[in-house]
Amino acid sequence: MEDSEVQYASVVFKSKRPPRAKKEEEIVYDEVKKHNQTSQQTFDTNGPLSERSYRYQKLACCFGNLCVILVMIIVGVSVYFVLLHRSDEQQLTQLRRNKTFLLEENINLTSLSNKLSSSFTIQVHNLTQQKRNLTEELRRVKEKNQELQTDKETLTRQIETMKKTWNEQKLRIINEYCHRRNNERSGSCESGWIYCQYSCYAVNDAEPPTHRTWNEARDDCKRKTSDLTVVGNEEEKLFLDDTSWDKQGIKGYWIGLWAVGGKWKWINGSDLTNQAWIQQQPATDGQCVTSLQNREWTSVSCTKKNAWICEKKS
């Protein structure tokens, strides 16, 4: 202790990180014994080494912080990619499901399309065949129609010829039956009466307002000392049909034939012998018969009003 010399030194410690607020410097006192000059020189020599060590420590600290930040970045990026990978896997799984669903739908639609196409093809084939059949049927109908048209024209000509022949024969029969030529009439009939086969006929063909029922017509004939006409044979029927003129407003002429007890009887009490002269059968009480040119005798209610034909002996 005697040989040594006591010296005091002040040492200032600073933090490695920059302080946020200025800290007061701490002064530490220590006893330093100077043994000799060599110790003083050694201390002086170690001064720069401490400064370099401090710098290394500071650099190591910065490098450590940088490593920590880098590790954090790596961890964050890794987490991000892990989450992104999971999201991609979920999307991929969903896409696979969608793909499977779409494939199934495509298969179903393809099957349905094939069925519809097959059905459509069958229908088109059937319709085409039906069209061919209808076309052929139409052709046959047209041919048949043409044949019928030709037959109709032929029959029409035949009917016209037959009508002409019939009218000529009827006129000849009437003229022969009534003993007249060139519309000559016997002077034994009153004016306005037609003579035929020893009988006189009055054709009452006035306008419809003056038409009468069957009983009224018969009463009118009786006032003229006659009665409704009675037909005894085919020739007289032809004459009666020819004189039952078809005029506007006239639907028929009353004759002396009516239904009594379910039979057709003449007003003279005789039965109708030729049932073919009237088509409406059977006879119904309350029905009377009318005649009209070029038409069959017709049975109508006796209360209807028509024209009438009277007959009396010449």
XYZ file of C-alpha atoms in Angstrom:
314
model
C 0.000 0.000 0.000
C 2.885 2.272 0.730
C 4.556 1.643 -2.600
C 1.349 2.032 -4.528
C -0.164 5.295 -5.458
C -3.886 5.630 -5.221
C -5.552 7.234 -8.263
C -9.206 7.907 -8.941
C -10.813 7.585 -12.381
C -14.287 8.333 -13.603
C -16.075 5.878 -16.008
C -19.191 6.772 -17.947
C -21.560 3.869 -19.053
C -23.869 4.499 -22.031
C -26.773 2.334 -23.225
C -26.410 0.486 -26.540
C -29.843 1.694 -27.715
C -30.439 5.359 -28.218
C -32.168 6.697 -25.122
C -35.641 8.266 -25.507
C -34.809 10.721 -22.774
C -31.440 11.944 -21.635
C -30.193 9.993 -18.707
C -27.994 11.330 -16.155
C -24.495 10.096 -16.314
C -23.467 7.734 -13.580
C -20.079 8.234 -12.123
C -18.445 5.303 -10.590
C -15.424 5.707 -8.585
C -12.958 3.007 -8.206
C -9.634 2.691 -6.801
C -6.896 2.134 -9.207
C -3.459 1.333 -7.924
C -0.637 2.110 -10.083
C 1.937 -0.427 -9.467
C 4.198 0.801 -12.026
C 4.481 2.577 -15.227
C 3.904 -0.657 -17.155
C 0.331 -0.947 -15.845
C -0.377 2.570 -16.998
C 0.874 1.778 -20.402
C -1.181 -1.443 -20.608
C -4.367 0.488 -19.772
C -3.641 2.983 -22.393
C -3.065 0.258 -24.921
C -6.457 -1.525 -24.190
C -8.545 1.626 -24.733
C -9.122 1.255 -28.527
C -9.931 -2.464 -28.112
C -12.860 -1.679 -25.852
C -14.197 0.794 -28.386
C -14.069 -1.816 -31.159
C -15.764 -4.356 -28.938
C -18.524 -1.876 -28.320
C -18.935 -1.315 -31.986
C -19.095 -5.071 -32.568
C -21.710 -5.433 -29.892
C -23.759 -2.677 -31.459
C -23.469 -4.255 -34.886
C -24.399 -7.669 -33.451
C -27.440 -6.127 -31.802
C -28.563 -4.555 -35.086
C -27.957 -7.795 -36.912
C -30.000 -9.666 -34.277
C -32.877 -7.211 -34.645
C -32.703 -7.613 -38.402
C -32.775 -11.396 -38.004
C -35.819 -11.157 -35.754
C -37.615 -8.950 -38.278
C -36.637 -11.288 -41.091
C -37.886 -14.315 -39.140
C -41.157 -12.516 -38.468
C -41.523 -11.697 -42.161
C -40.757 -15.298 -43.086
C -43.276 -16.566 -40.545
C -45.928 -14.106 -41.817
C -45.303 -15.029 -45.439
C -45.405 -18.714 -44.511
C -48.708 -18.263 -42.695
C -50.076 -16.300 -45.655
C -49.091 -18.993 -48.119
C -50.438 -21.713 -45.826
C -53.779 -19.914 -45.607
C -53.690 -19.205 -49.336
C -52.948 -22.854 -49.998
C -55.871 -23.916 -47.817
C -58.151 -21.461 -49.630
C -56.933 -22.790 -52.973
C -57.582 -26.343 -51.793
C -61.128 -25.404 -50.771
C -61.706 -23.702 -54.097
C -60.212 -26.673 -55.893
C -62.464 -29.033 -53.941
C -65.490 -26.880 -54.776
C -64.449 -26.731 -58.411
C -64.099 -30.512 -58.459
C -67.582 -30.847 -56.988
C -68.926 -28.385 -59.529
C -67.161 -30.276 -62.274
C -68.676 -33.568 -61.095
C -72.143 -31.987 -60.915
C -71.773 -30.424 -64.350
C -70.555 -33.713 -65.788
C -73.608 -35.483 -64.360
C -75.869 -32.746 -65.699
C -74.170 -32.977 -69.058
C -74.705 -36.743 -69.106
C -78.377 -36.306 -68.179
C -78.877 -33.576 -70.766
C -77.092 -35.627 -73.394
C -79.314 -38.608 -72.609
C -82.410 -36.415 -72.718
C -81.244 -34.847 -75.963
C -80.716 -38.278 -77.472
C -84.191 -39.375 -76.378
C -85.773 -36.199 -77.753
C -83.820 -36.525 -80.958
C -84.923 -40.135 -81.325
C -88.540 -39.237 -80.555
C -88.389 -36.308 -82.955
C -86.954 -38.530 -85.667
C -89.734 -41.062 -85.132
C -92.388 -38.355 -85.207
C -90.928 -36.833 -88.345
C -90.913 -40.262 -89.945
C -94.517 -40.896 -88.904
C -95.662 -37.480 -90.094
C -93.828 -37.944 -93.362
C -95.533 -41.289 -93.842
C -98.902 -39.777 -92.947
C -98.294 -36.987 -95.415
C -97.532 -39.528 -98.118
C -100.658 -41.479 -97.241
C -102.796 -38.340 -97.224
C -101.283 -37.187 -100.494
C -102.090 -40.544 -102.042
C -105.574 -40.485 -100.540
C -106.101 -36.956 -101.837
C -105.035 -38.048 -105.285
C -107.508 -40.933 -105.200
C -110.261 -38.649 -103.909
C -109.576 -36.163 -106.693
C -109.722 -38.946 -109.233
C -112.945 -40.236 -107.678
C -114.353 -36.728 -107.577
C -113.511 -36.271 -111.229
C -115.237 -39.549 -112.020
C -118.270 -38.515 -109.968
C -118.325 -35.134 -111.681
C -118.304 -36.885 -115.039
C -121.041 -39.254 -113.865
C -123.031 -36.295 -112.547
C -122.821 -34.500 -115.868
C -123.822 -37.697 -117.644
C -126.734 -38.280 -115.265
C -127.794 -34.640 -115.543
C -127.952 -34.949 -119.306
C -129.831 -38.225 -118.962
C -132.279 -36.666 -116.501
C -132.852 -33.708 -118.794
C -133.431 -36.101 -121.666
C -135.759 -38.214 -119.538
C -137.637 -35.120 -118.358
C -138.049 -33.957 -121.909
C -139.188 -37.406 -122.994
C -141.467 -37.706 -119.972
C -143.041 -34.313 -120.566
C -143.602 -35.190 -124.198
C -145.137 -38.526 -123.271
C -147.188 -36.932 -120.510
C -148.492 -34.278 -122.857
C -149.334 -36.935 -125.423
C -151.106 -39.046 -122.818
C -153.011 -36.045 -121.491
C -154.019 -34.960 -124.963
C -155.113 -38.480 -125.813
C -156.885 -38.891 -122.482
C -158.644 -35.558 -122.646
C -159.311 -35.763 -126.423
C -157.837 -32.369 -127.172
C -155.386 -31.002 -129.685
C -153.671 -27.671 -129.731
C -155.256 -26.629 -126.402
C -158.791 -27.037 -127.764
C -161.396 -27.264 -124.976
C -164.906 -28.652 -125.075
C -167.632 -26.092 -125.007
C -169.424 -28.085 -122.322
C -167.263 -26.531 -119.540
C -167.839 -23.067 -118.116
C -165.338 -20.271 -118.663
C -162.244 -20.777 -116.508
C -162.749 -24.559 -116.278
C -160.583 -27.134 -118.049
C -162.158 -30.023 -119.890
C -160.745 -33.539 -119.725
C -162.386 -36.934 -120.251
C -165.933 -35.738 -119.724
C -165.037 -33.742 -116.621
C -164.434 -30.068 -115.957
C -161.687 -28.874 -113.586
C -161.323 -25.485 -111.868
C -157.788 -24.653 -110.693
C -158.031 -22.113 -107.847
C -154.477 -20.720 -107.849
C -155.062 -17.272 -106.409
C -152.635 -15.459 -104.073
C -151.897 -17.025 -100.637
C -154.199 -14.639 -98.695
C -157.168 -16.306 -100.420
C -155.993 -19.870 -99.742
C -158.283 -22.101 -97.679
C -158.232 -25.127 -95.424
C -159.264 -28.502 -96.830
C -162.848 -28.205 -95.542
C -163.121 -24.571 -96.689
C -161.867 -25.543 -100.144
C -164.399 -28.353 -100.360
C -167.207 -25.986 -99.352
C -166.119 -23.602 -102.125
C -166.261 -26.431 -104.670
C -169.731 -27.447 -103.487
C -170.982 -23.902 -104.004
C -169.872 -24.331 -107.612
C -171.833 -27.603 -107.869
C -168.590 -29.560 -107.775
C -166.215 -31.156 -105.257
C -162.513 -31.609 -104.724
C -161.062 -33.689 -107.556
C -160.964 -37.482 -107.370
C -158.364 -39.421 -109.384
C -159.367 -42.768 -110.794
C -156.415 -43.852 -112.945
C -152.802 -43.066 -113.903
C -153.770 -40.920 -116.891
C -156.008 -38.710 -114.772
C -153.212 -38.420 -112.188
C -150.842 -37.216 -114.905
C -153.421 -34.646 -115.988
C -153.893 -33.513 -112.380
C -150.134 -33.217 -111.777
C -149.774 -31.202 -114.984
C -152.506 -28.750 -113.985
C -151.222 -28.328 -110.385
C -149.161 -25.395 -111.522
C -146.067 -24.539 -109.495
C -146.487 -20.822 -108.881
C -144.865 -18.467 -106.380
C -146.452 -18.707 -102.941
C -148.262 -21.986 -103.691
C -147.124 -25.035 -101.719
C -149.776 -27.402 -103.061
C -153.366 -27.910 -104.231
C -155.983 -29.673 -102.137
C -157.487 -32.775 -103.750
C -160.313 -35.015 -102.555
C -158.080 -37.481 -100.630
C -157.923 -37.572 -96.832
C -157.169 -39.922 -93.907
C -160.149 -41.644 -92.297
C -159.743 -44.376 -89.687
C -156.086 -44.894 -90.544
C -156.778 -45.281 -94.289
C -156.521 -43.006 -97.299
C -159.991 -42.449 -98.710
C -161.484 -40.391 -101.513
C -164.371 -38.058 -100.771
C -166.653 -40.426 -102.717
C -165.942 -43.093 -100.063
C -163.584 -45.281 -102.133
C -160.150 -46.332 -100.868
C -156.886 -45.261 -102.469
C -155.983 -48.270 -104.581
C -152.465 -47.240 -105.596
C -150.585 -46.589 -102.344
C -147.454 -45.631 -104.343
C -149.113 -42.352 -105.277
C -148.376 -41.006 -101.777
C -145.138 -41.697 -99.932
C -146.183 -40.658 -96.405
C -147.529 -43.782 -94.725
C -149.481 -44.699 -92.712
C -152.518 -42.442 -92.989
C -153.105 -40.328 -89.887
C -156.501 -38.852 -89.133
C -156.546 -35.097 -89.590
C -154.211 -35.291 -92.594
C -155.217 -34.364 -96.151
C -153.340 -34.618 -99.465
C -152.007 -31.896 -101.787
C -150.741 -32.140 -105.366
C -148.053 -30.009 -107.020
C -146.467 -30.123 -110.440
C -143.306 -32.287 -110.651
C -143.673 -33.390 -107.029
C -145.102 -36.376 -105.197
C -148.423 -36.056 -103.454
C -147.904 -34.733 -99.916
C -149.792 -35.355 -96.679
C -150.308 -32.210 -94.577
C -152.629 -31.086 -91.810
C -156.139 -30.401 -93.092
C -156.093 -27.080 -91.211
C -153.272 -25.719 -93.374
C -154.268 -23.239 -96.089
C -153.505 -24.089 -99.725
C -154.816 -23.659 -103.242
C -157.337 -26.265 -104.470
C -158.780 -27.974 -107.567
C -162.496 -28.600 -108.079
C -164.004 -31.224 -110.412
C -167.450 -31.799 -111.869
C -168.921 -33.717 -114.754
C -169.253 -31.852 -118.023
